[in-house]
Amino acid sequence: MAYALVVASEKEETEKGFSPFSKIKDMITAFLPARIHVSFREIDENLLLYIITMPLPEMFFLKNRRGRKRTLKKWAAVVKNNNIEHYLLEQPLKEYLNREWTMKPNGYLDESIRRNVHLLFSMEPLKGLEMRNMTITLSGIEKGFINPKLLNVLGNFKMVNVTASYNEMDGIWDEFMAETGVPVCITEDFGVLSRSDVWISYEEKEVDYPFDGIKVALSSKKITGCGLDKRYRIGYSLQRKLLKRIGAAVVQKFNPQILAEFLMFMVINRKEITISEAEELLGVKISIFPDEIQKYAFLT
């Protein structure tokens, strides 16, 4: 099983002017398959990522029917001969290629954020919060998302509200209160938001409830609220070691979030490792970005 990024070739320079020879050459070329280039990058030991270069749509459609058919046949042979099961297409190539890998609605980032909410408080705009004077509300949180690092952050707040019914997590919060002295209110009433400064919404479907504080909605990966000078979003940033492995020219051809999810899918399936291990291996990192930034930053 192999994985590939499929990119469009550079636009070819066309010869200016007209001659009988160039006309004949164009007629012959129209019958021939387009050039397809195959290379690979080593992501890890025994783990290769194929880079397949296909003709731009305008070059593909310059071919006649037979030339296009031969090009697609050549493409199918490349996929089969290299045992490529999943591939990601650069946007322009979707005009004539299909069956690419698609990202699931709840991807690796969704799972990783829920297990690593504590990381968000080490980044702007949450980094500078005066937590000692603030109340935080957690809604939709599950037992598997509660860990020592999250509890360490919560211990800095004045009070913690948990919108849930009394369940198996009660023991966790009892121990938390005993160790930190921070009171925890467990309730099913979202009305506690009127007395909260920060709201972390773990729900898979965003809860729409009036709130005047800072809301971190993990489903939409958005951070909004009163007092913030702008809107923020949560996503994967790609570190320079990944950029170096694959190449900047290739990386910049894809949506960074979809590319990160595709590479995570590849590594986790091939190496049989956890999400956190895959993030470390690849060099992808949970980050917060101003909402107006279209491209995710490359980190050093």
Short mmCIF file of C-alpha atoms in Angstrom, two decimals, residues 78-231:
data_model
loop_
_atom_site.label_atom_id
_atom_site.label_comp_id
_atom_site.label_asym_id
_atom_site.label_seq_id
_atom_site.Cartn_x
_atom_site.Cartn_y
_atom_site.Cartn_z
CA VAL A 78 1.32 4.47 -12.62
CA VAL A 79 -1.17 4.02 -9.78
CA LYS A 80 -1.31 0.25 -10.23
CA ASN A 81 2.42 -0.36 -10.76
CA ASN A 82 3.37 1.64 -7.66
CA ASN A 83 0.61 0.07 -5.55
CA ILE A 84 -0.85 3.49 -4.74
CA GLU A 85 -4.06 3.09 -2.77
CA HIS A 86 -4.63 6.67 -1.59
CA TYR A 87 -3.67 9.95 -3.22
CA LEU A 88 -4.38 13.65 -2.83
CA LEU A 89 -4.99 15.80 -5.91
CA GLU A 90 -3.90 19.38 -6.43
CA GLN A 91 -7.07 21.40 -7.04
CA PRO A 92 -6.72 22.02 -10.83
CA LEU A 93 -6.30 18.30 -11.54
CA LYS A 94 -9.80 17.58 -10.25
CA GLU A 95 -11.06 18.76 -13.64
CA TYR A 96 -10.13 15.40 -15.15
CA LEU A 97 -9.01 13.12 -12.29
CA ASN A 98 -11.09 11.77 -9.41
CA ARG A 99 -11.25 9.14 -6.67
CA GLU A 100 -8.87 11.04 -4.44
CA TRP A 101 -8.67 10.53 -0.68
CA THR A 102 -11.24 12.54 1.24
CA MET A 103 -10.91 13.85 4.78
CA LYS A 104 -13.43 12.60 7.32
CA PRO A 105 -15.67 15.21 9.02
CA ASN A 106 -14.04 14.44 12.38
CA GLY A 107 -10.37 14.14 11.54
CA TYR A 108 -7.22 13.62 13.56
CA LEU A 109 -7.09 17.29 14.51
CA ASP A 110 -10.55 17.06 16.11
CA GLU A 111 -9.43 14.18 18.30
CA SER A 112 -6.07 15.75 19.10
CA ILE A 113 -7.54 19.11 20.15
CA ARG A 114 -10.00 17.47 22.54
CA ARG A 115 -7.18 15.56 24.21
CA ASN A 116 -4.83 18.55 24.29
CA VAL A 117 -6.96 21.56 25.19
CA HIS A 118 -4.27 22.56 27.69
CA LEU A 119 -1.98 23.48 24.78
CA LEU A 120 -4.36 26.26 23.70
CA PHE A 121 -3.67 28.14 26.93
CA SER A 122 0.01 28.44 26.00
CA MET A 123 -0.87 30.44 22.86
CA GLU A 124 -2.49 33.77 22.10
CA PRO A 125 -5.22 34.85 22.69
CA LEU A 126 -5.65 32.52 25.70
CA LYS A 127 -2.08 32.80 26.96
CA GLY A 128 -2.50 36.12 28.74
CA LEU A 129 -5.80 35.46 30.52
CA GLU A 130 -6.07 36.45 34.19
CA MET A 131 -7.35 33.01 35.13
CA ARG A 132 -7.29 33.60 38.88
CA ASN A 133 -10.14 36.06 38.44
CA MET A 134 -12.08 33.99 35.92
CA THR A 135 -14.66 31.22 35.87
CA ILE A 136 -14.44 28.59 33.14
CA THR A 137 -17.23 26.32 31.90
CA LEU A 138 -16.64 22.97 30.19
CA SER A 139 -19.51 21.50 28.19
CA GLY A 140 -19.65 18.15 26.44
CA ILE A 141 -16.41 16.94 28.01
CA GLU A 142 -15.87 13.19 28.29
CA LYS A 143 -13.76 11.27 30.77
CA GLY A 144 -11.18 10.40 28.11
CA PHE A 145 -10.44 14.09 27.54
CA ILE A 146 -9.58 14.79 31.17
CA ASN A 147 -5.87 14.47 31.90
CA PRO A 148 -3.32 15.87 34.40
CA LYS A 149 -2.20 18.64 32.03
CA LEU A 150 -5.77 19.90 31.57
CA LEU A 151 -6.42 19.71 35.31
CA ASN A 152 -3.24 21.70 35.91
CA VAL A 153 -4.59 24.51 33.71
CA LEU A 154 -8.04 24.40 35.31
CA GLY A 155 -6.41 24.71 38.72
CA ASN A 156 -5.47 28.28 37.80
CA PHE A 157 -9.11 29.41 37.47
CA LYS A 158 -11.28 30.87 40.22
CA MET A 159 -14.07 28.34 39.54
CA VAL A 160 -14.89 25.50 37.14
CA ASN A 161 -18.38 24.70 35.84
CA VAL A 162 -19.05 21.37 34.13
CA THR A 163 -22.34 21.07 32.23
CA ALA A 164 -23.08 17.37 32.63
CA SER A 165 -25.17 15.00 34.69
CA TYR A 166 -23.69 13.37 37.79
CA ASN A 167 -21.75 10.43 36.47
CA GLU A 168 -18.47 8.53 36.64
CA MET A 169 -16.47 11.76 36.38
CA ASP A 170 -17.60 12.93 39.81
CA GLY A 171 -14.64 11.23 41.48
CA ILE A 172 -12.23 13.10 39.21
CA TRP A 173 -13.70 16.46 40.16
CA ASP A 174 -13.87 15.60 43.87
CA GLU A 175 -10.16 14.81 43.80
CA PHE A 176 -9.47 17.96 41.78
CA MET A 177 -11.23 20.15 44.36
CA ALA A 178 -9.40 18.45 47.22
CA GLU A 179 -5.99 19.02 45.59
CA THR A 180 -6.47 22.55 44.22
CA GLY A 181 -9.14 24.13 46.36
CA VAL A 182 -10.87 25.31 43.18
CA PRO A 183 -14.65 24.74 43.43
CA VAL A 184 -16.36 22.70 40.71
CA CYS A 185 -20.06 23.00 39.93
CA ILE A 186 -21.56 20.08 37.99
CA THR A 187 -24.88 21.05 36.44
CA GLU A 188 -27.09 20.42 33.40
CA ASP A 189 -28.08 24.08 33.27
CA PHE A 190 -26.32 26.13 30.58
CA GLY A 191 -27.41 29.17 32.54
CA VAL A 192 -24.04 29.00 34.34
CA LEU A 193 -22.58 30.59 31.21
CA SER A 194 -24.02 33.91 32.34
CA ARG A 195 -21.53 33.75 35.22
CA SER A 196 -18.59 32.44 33.16
CA ASP A 197 -15.69 34.17 31.46
CA VAL A 198 -14.40 31.28 29.32
CA TRP A 199 -16.39 28.48 27.68
CA ILE A 200 -14.74 25.36 26.25
CA SER A 201 -17.32 23.54 24.12
CA TYR A 202 -16.31 19.91 23.50
CA GLU A 203 -19.52 18.98 21.66
CA GLU A 204 -19.15 17.52 18.17
CA LYS A 205 -21.98 19.81 17.07
CA GLU A 206 -21.58 23.39 18.22
CA VAL A 207 -23.99 24.54 20.93
CA ASP A 208 -25.65 27.88 20.21
CA TYR A 209 -26.26 29.56 23.56
CA PRO A 210 -26.01 33.26 24.50
CA PHE A 211 -22.54 33.96 25.88
CA ASP A 212 -20.57 37.17 26.41
CA GLY A 213 -17.18 35.68 27.26
CA ILE A 214 -14.46 33.91 25.29
CA LYS A 215 -15.78 30.79 23.58
CA VAL A 216 -13.54 27.99 22.33
CA ALA A 217 -15.71 25.82 20.07
CA LEU A 218 -13.79 22.63 19.32
CA SER A 219 -16.28 21.43 16.69
CA SER A 220 -15.78 24.50 14.48
CA LYS A 221 -12.22 25.09 15.76
CA LYS A 222 -13.07 28.75 16.39
CA ILE A 223 -12.16 31.08 19.23
CA THR A 224 -14.44 34.09 19.55
CA GLY A 225 -15.68 36.43 22.21
CA CYS A 226 -15.94 39.75 23.93
CA GLY A 227 -12.60 41.43 24.54
CA LEU A 228 -10.79 39.75 21.64
CA ASP A 229 -9.58 42.08 18.91
CA LYS A 230 -10.15 39.45 16.22
CA ARG A 231 -11.47 35.96 15.57
#
